[in-house]
Short mmCIF file of C-alpha atoms in Angstrom, two decimals:
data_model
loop_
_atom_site.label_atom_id
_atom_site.label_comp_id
_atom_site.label_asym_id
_atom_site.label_seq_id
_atom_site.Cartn_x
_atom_site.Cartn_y
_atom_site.Cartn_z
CA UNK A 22 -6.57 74.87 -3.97
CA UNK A 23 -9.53 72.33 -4.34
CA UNK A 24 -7.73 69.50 -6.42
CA UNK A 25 -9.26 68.06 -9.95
CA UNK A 26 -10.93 64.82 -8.16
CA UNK A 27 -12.59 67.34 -5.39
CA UNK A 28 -14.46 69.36 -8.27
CA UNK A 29 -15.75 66.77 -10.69
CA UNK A 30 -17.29 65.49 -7.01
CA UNK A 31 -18.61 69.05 -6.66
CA UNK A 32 -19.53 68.85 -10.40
CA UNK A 33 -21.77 65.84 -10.08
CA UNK A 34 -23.16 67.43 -6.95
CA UNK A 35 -23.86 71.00 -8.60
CA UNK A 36 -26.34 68.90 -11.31
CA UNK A 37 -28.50 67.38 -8.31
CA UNK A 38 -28.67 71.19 -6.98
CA UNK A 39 -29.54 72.38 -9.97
CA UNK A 40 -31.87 69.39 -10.69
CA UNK A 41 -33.72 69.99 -7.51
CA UNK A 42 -34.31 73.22 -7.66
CA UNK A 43 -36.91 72.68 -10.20
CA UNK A 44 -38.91 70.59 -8.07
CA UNK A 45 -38.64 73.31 -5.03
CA UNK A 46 -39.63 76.10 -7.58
CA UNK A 47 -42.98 74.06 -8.69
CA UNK A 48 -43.70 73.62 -5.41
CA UNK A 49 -43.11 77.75 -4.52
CA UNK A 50 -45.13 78.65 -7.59
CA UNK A 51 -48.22 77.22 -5.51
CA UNK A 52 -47.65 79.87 -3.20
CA UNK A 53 -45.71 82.51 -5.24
CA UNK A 54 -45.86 84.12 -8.30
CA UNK A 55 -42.69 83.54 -10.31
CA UNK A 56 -41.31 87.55 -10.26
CA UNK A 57 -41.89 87.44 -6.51
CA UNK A 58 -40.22 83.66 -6.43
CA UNK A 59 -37.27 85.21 -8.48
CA UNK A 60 -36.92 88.26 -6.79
CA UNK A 61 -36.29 86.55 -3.35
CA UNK A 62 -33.66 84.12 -4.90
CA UNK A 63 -31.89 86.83 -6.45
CA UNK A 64 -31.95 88.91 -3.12
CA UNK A 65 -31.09 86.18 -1.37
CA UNK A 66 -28.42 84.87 -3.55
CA UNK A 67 -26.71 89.05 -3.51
CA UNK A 68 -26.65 88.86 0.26
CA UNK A 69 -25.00 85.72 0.34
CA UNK A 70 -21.93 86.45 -2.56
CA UNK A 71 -22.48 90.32 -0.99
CA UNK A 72 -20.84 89.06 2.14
CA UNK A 73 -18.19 87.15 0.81
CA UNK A 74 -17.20 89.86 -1.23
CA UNK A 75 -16.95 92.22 1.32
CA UNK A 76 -14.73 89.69 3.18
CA UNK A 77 -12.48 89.23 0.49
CA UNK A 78 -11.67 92.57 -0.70
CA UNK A 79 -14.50 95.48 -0.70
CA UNK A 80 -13.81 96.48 -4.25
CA UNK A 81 -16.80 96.76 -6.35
CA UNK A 82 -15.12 98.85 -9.38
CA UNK A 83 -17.22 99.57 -12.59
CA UNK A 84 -17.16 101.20 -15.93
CA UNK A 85 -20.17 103.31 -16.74
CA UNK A 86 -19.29 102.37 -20.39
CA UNK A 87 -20.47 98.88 -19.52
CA UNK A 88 -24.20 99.91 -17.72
CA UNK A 89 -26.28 98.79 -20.69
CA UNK A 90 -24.68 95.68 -21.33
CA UNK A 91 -24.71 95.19 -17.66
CA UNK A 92 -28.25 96.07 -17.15
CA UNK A 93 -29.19 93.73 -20.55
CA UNK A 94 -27.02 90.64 -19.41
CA UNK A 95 -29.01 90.71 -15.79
CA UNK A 96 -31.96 91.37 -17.68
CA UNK A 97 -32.04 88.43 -20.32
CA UNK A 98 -29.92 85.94 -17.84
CA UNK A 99 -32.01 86.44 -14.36
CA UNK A 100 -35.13 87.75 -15.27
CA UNK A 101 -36.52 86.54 -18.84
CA UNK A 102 -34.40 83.10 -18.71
CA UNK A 103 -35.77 81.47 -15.55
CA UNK A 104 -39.29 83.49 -15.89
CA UNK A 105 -39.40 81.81 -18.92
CA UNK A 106 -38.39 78.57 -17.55
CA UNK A 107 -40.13 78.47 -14.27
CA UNK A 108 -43.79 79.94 -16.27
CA UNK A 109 -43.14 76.89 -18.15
CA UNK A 110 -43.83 74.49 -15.08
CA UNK A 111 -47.32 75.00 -14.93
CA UNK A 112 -47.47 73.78 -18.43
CA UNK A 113 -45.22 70.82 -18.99
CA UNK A 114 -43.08 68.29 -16.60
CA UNK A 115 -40.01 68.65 -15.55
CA UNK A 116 -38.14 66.76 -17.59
CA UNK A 117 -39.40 68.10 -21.13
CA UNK A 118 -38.41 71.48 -20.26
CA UNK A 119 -34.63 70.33 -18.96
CA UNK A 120 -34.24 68.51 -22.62
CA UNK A 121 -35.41 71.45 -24.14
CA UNK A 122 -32.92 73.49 -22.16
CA UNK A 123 -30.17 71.06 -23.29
CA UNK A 124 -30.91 72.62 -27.09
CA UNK A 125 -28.62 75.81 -25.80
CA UNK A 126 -24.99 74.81 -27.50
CA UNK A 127 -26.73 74.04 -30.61
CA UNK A 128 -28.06 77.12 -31.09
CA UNK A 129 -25.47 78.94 -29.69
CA UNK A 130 -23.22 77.52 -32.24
CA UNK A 131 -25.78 79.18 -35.23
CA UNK A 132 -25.67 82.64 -33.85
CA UNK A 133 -21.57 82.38 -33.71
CA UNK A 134 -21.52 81.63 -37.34
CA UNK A 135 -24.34 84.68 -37.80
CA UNK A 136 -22.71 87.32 -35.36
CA UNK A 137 -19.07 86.01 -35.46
CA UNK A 138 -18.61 84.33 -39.01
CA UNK A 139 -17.27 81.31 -37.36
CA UNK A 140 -16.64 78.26 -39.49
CA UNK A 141 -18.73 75.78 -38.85
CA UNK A 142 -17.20 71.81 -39.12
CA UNK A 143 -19.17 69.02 -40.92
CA UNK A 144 -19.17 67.23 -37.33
CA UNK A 145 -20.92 70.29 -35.42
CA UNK A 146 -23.46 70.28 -38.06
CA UNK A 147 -24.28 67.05 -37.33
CA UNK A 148 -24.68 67.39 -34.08
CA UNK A 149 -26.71 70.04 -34.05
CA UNK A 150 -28.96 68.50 -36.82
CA UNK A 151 -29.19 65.61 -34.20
CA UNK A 152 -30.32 67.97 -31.57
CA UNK A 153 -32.98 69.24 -33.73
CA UNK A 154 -33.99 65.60 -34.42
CA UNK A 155 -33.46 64.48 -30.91
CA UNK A 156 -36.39 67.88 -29.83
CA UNK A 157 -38.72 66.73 -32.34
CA UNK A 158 -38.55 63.33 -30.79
CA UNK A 159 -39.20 64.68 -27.14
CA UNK A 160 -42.23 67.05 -28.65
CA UNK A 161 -43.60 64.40 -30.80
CA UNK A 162 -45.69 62.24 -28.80
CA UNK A 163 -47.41 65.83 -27.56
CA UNK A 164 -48.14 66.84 -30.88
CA UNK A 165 -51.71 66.08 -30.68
CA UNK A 166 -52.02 67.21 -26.93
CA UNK A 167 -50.80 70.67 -27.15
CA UNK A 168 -54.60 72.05 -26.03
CA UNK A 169 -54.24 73.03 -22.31
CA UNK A 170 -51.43 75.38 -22.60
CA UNK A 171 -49.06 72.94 -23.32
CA UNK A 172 -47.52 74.62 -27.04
CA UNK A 173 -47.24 77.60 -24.61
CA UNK A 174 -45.06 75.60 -22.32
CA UNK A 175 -42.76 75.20 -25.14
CA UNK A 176 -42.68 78.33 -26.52
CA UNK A 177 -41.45 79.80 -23.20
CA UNK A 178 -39.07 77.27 -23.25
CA UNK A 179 -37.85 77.89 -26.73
CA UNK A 180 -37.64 81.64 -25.37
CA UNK A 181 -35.61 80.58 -22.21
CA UNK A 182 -33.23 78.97 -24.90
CA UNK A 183 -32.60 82.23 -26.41
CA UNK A 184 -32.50 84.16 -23.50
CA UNK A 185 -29.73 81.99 -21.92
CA UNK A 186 -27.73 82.41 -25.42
CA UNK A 187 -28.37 86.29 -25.34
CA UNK A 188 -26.64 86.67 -21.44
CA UNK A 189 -23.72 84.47 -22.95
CA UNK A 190 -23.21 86.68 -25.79
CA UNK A 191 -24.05 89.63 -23.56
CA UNK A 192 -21.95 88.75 -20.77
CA UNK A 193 -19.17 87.67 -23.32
CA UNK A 194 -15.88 89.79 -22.38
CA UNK A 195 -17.41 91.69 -19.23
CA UNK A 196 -15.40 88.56 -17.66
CA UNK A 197 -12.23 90.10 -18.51
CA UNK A 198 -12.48 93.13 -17.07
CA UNK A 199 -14.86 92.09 -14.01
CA UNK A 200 -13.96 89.37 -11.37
CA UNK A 201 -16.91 86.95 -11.08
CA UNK A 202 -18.09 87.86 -8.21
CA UNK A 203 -18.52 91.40 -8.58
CA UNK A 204 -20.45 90.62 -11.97
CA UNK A 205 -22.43 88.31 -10.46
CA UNK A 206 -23.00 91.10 -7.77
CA UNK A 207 -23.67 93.94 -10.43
CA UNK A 208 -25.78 91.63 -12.44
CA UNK A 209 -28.48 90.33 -9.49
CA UNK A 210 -28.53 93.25 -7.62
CA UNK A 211 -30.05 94.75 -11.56
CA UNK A 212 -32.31 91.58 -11.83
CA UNK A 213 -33.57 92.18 -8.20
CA UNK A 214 -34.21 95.93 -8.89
CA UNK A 215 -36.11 95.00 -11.66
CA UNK A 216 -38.52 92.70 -10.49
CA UNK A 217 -39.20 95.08 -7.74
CA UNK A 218 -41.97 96.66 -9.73
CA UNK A 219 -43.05 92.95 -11.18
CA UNK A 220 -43.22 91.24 -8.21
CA UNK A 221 -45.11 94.21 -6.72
CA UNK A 222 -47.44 93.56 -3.33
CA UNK A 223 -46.26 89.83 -3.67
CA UNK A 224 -43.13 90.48 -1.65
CA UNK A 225 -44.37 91.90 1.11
CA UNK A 226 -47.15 88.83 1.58
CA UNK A 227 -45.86 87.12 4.23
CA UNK A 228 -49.29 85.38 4.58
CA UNK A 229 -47.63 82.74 2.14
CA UNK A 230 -44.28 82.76 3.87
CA UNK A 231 -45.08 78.77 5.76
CA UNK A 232 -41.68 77.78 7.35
CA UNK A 233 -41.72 75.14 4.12
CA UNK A 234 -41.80 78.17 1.45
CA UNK A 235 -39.14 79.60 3.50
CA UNK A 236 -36.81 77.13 3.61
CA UNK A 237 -37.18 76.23 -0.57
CA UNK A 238 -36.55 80.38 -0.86
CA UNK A 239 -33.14 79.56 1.24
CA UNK A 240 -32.65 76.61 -1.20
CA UNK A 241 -33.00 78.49 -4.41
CA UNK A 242 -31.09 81.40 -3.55
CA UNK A 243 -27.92 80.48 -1.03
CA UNK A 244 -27.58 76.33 -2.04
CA UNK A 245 -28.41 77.02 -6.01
CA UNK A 246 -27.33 80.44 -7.04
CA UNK A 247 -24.70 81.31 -4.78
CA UNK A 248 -23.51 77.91 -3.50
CA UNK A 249 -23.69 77.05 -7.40
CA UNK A 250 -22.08 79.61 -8.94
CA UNK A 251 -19.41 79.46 -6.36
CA UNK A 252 -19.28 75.72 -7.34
CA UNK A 253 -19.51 76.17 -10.86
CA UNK A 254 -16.86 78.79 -11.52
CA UNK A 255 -14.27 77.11 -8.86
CA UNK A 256 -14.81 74.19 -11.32
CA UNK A 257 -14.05 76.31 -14.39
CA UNK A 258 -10.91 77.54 -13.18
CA UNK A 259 -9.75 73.95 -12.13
CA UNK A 260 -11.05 71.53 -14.97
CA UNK A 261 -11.66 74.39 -17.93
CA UNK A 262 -15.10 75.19 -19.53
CA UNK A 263 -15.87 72.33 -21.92
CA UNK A 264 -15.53 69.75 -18.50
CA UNK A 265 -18.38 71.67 -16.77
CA UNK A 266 -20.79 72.39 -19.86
CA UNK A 267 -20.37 68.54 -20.62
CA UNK A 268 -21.82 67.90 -16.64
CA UNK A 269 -24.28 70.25 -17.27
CA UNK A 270 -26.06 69.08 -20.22
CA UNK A 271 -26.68 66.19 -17.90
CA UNK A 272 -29.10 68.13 -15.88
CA UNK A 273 -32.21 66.44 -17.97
CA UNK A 274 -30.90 62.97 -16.04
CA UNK A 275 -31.12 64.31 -12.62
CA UNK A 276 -34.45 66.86 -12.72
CA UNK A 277 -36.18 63.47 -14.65
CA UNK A 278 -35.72 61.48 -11.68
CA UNK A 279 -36.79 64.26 -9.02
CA UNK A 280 -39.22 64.42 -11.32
CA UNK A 281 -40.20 61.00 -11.34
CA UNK A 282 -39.48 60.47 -7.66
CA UNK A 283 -40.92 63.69 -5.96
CA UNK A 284 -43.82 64.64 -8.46
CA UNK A 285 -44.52 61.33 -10.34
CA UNK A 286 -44.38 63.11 -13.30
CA UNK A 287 -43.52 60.42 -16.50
CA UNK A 288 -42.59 60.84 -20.19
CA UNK A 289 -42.49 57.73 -23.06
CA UNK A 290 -39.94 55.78 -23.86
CA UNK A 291 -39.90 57.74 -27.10
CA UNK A 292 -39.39 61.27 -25.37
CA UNK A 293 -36.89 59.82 -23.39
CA UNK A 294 -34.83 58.41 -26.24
CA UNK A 295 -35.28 62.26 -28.08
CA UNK A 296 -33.97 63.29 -24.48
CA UNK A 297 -30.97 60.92 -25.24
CA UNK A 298 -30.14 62.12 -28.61
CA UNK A 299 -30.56 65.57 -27.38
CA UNK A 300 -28.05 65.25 -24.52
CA UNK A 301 -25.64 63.31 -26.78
CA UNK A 302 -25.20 65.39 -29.69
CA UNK A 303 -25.07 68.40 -27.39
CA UNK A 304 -22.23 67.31 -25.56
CA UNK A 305 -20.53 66.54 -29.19
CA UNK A 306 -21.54 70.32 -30.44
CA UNK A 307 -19.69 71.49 -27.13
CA UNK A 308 -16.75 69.36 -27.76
CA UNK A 309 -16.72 70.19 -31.35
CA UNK A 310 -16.78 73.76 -30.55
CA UNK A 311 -14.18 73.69 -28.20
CA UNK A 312 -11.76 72.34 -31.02
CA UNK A 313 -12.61 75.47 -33.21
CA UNK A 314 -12.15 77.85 -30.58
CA UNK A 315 -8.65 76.74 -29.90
CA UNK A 316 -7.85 76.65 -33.48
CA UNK A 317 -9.18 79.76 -33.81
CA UNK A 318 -7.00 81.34 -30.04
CA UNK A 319 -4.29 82.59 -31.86
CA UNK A 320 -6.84 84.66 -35.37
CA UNK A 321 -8.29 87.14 -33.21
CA UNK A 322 -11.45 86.30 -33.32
CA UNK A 323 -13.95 87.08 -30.95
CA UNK A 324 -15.56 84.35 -28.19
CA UNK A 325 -18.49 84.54 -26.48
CA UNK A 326 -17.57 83.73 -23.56
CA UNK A 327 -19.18 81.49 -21.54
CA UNK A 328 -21.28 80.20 -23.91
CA UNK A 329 -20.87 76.81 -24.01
CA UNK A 330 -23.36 76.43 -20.56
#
């Protein structure tokens, strides 16, 4: 059993992954169109959580009742979310799209109230009200630079946003009935079939394949999905949900300075304050939410799930 101290460790480690990967996926995307970039991380990532399944126990039940919403969760989760988010790197710096990405909870919290009728507290309101403030602030200063592609940039963001929150909701009680693994299994080995057809010729290029490309296709798919998700839900099951979503709101911190460091990419001092705001009343939605929920354990209410990443 990994102990509480060894996973916030792991936790803090998991955001550089994550933060780094966006800096190894600009640099693929020189090389690589994004379906052919995703469909090697996803294939990779399956072999890797493939084989540890097999090792542990060889099972791979399923209920046919749950193909669409298995085929929809891959869909919206794997292939829209980080096409969305990876298209978006030709158009704006790391570090914008990260705060952007941080918007998740807030909205997430608005389509509980609209699917679930949950109640919504004076203090989540506020926070998400602070998130919306704390985007304008980021996507201010662009305002009257948004020739070059750059509003597109943040519409695919914007669309990554609610892609993410449609797997959660999606994915929201196939948990119960699925260990992780397996769903994780079910749900890229879908995302990989799919982007068969998108990627098309791309994947068998190997033209592109320079041992660099290589190594930052290893990187994305055994160190950042499988390594993460291993990571990640270990550190579910040991600290609870709210700890993790709280670590990874702080992704923005980390891809910034790979940003900063690796690409020289920069952003104002008043994008990074709306970054600030963004991240902070985020973490309070999350925390806010996480009081309703358990106030709410013992009504019978639906949860989505895992929603609060």
């Amino acid at each position: 059993m990994v102990s509480k101290r060894t996973s916030y460790i792991l936790m803090v480690l998991l955001v550089f992954i994550w933060g780094m990967e966006y800096i190894v996926a600009k640099h693929a995307m020189e090389v690589l169109d994004v379906f052919t970039m995703l469909f090697y991380k996803c294939f990779i990532g399956l072999l890797v959580l493939l084989a540890i399944k097999l090792f542990r126990d060889r099972r791979f039940p399923w209920d046919k009742k749950d193909l669409l919403r298995l085929v929809l969760s891959a869909v919206f989760g794997e292939v829209l979310y980080f096409a969305c988010e990876y298209q978006a790197l030709d158009y704006l710096p790391v570090a914008m799209i990260t705060i952007v990405l941080a918007f998740v909870p807030a909205v997430s919290v608005l389509i509980e109230r609209a699917v679930y009728k949950k109640p919504l507290t004076g203090k989540t309101l506020l926070g998400v009200a602070f998130c919306v403030l704390g985007v304008v602030l980021v996507i201010g200063p662009d305002f009257q630079s948004m020739g070059g592609g750059r509003l597109f940039g943040y519409v695919l963001v914007v669309g990554a946003v609610f892609c993410w929150n449609a797997y959660n909701f999606l994915t929201a009680g196939l948990g119960d009935k699925y260990d992780v693994v397996s769903l994780s299994c079910y749900q890229l080995a879908i995302s990989a079939a799919f982007l068969v057809p998108l990627a098309g010729s791309g994947i068998w290029d190997t033209s592109v394949m320079t041992p660099l490309v290589v190594v930052e296709l290893f990187y994305m798919g055994v160190v950042n999905t499988a390594g993460g998700f291993l990571i990640y839900v270990s550190s579910i099951r040991n600290l609870g949900a709210t700890p993790c979503a709280l670590y990874s709101n702080f992704l923005p911190i980390t891809s910034t300075f790979f940003g900063w460091v690796i690409l020289k990419e920069s952003i104002t001092l008043l994008q990074a304050l709306g970054g600030a705001v963004v991240i902070a009343s985020a973490c309070a939605v999350i925390l806010e939410r996480e009081k309703i929920n358990k106030a709410l354990s013992g009504e019978g209410l639906p949860s989505s799930g895992n929603s609060d990443v």
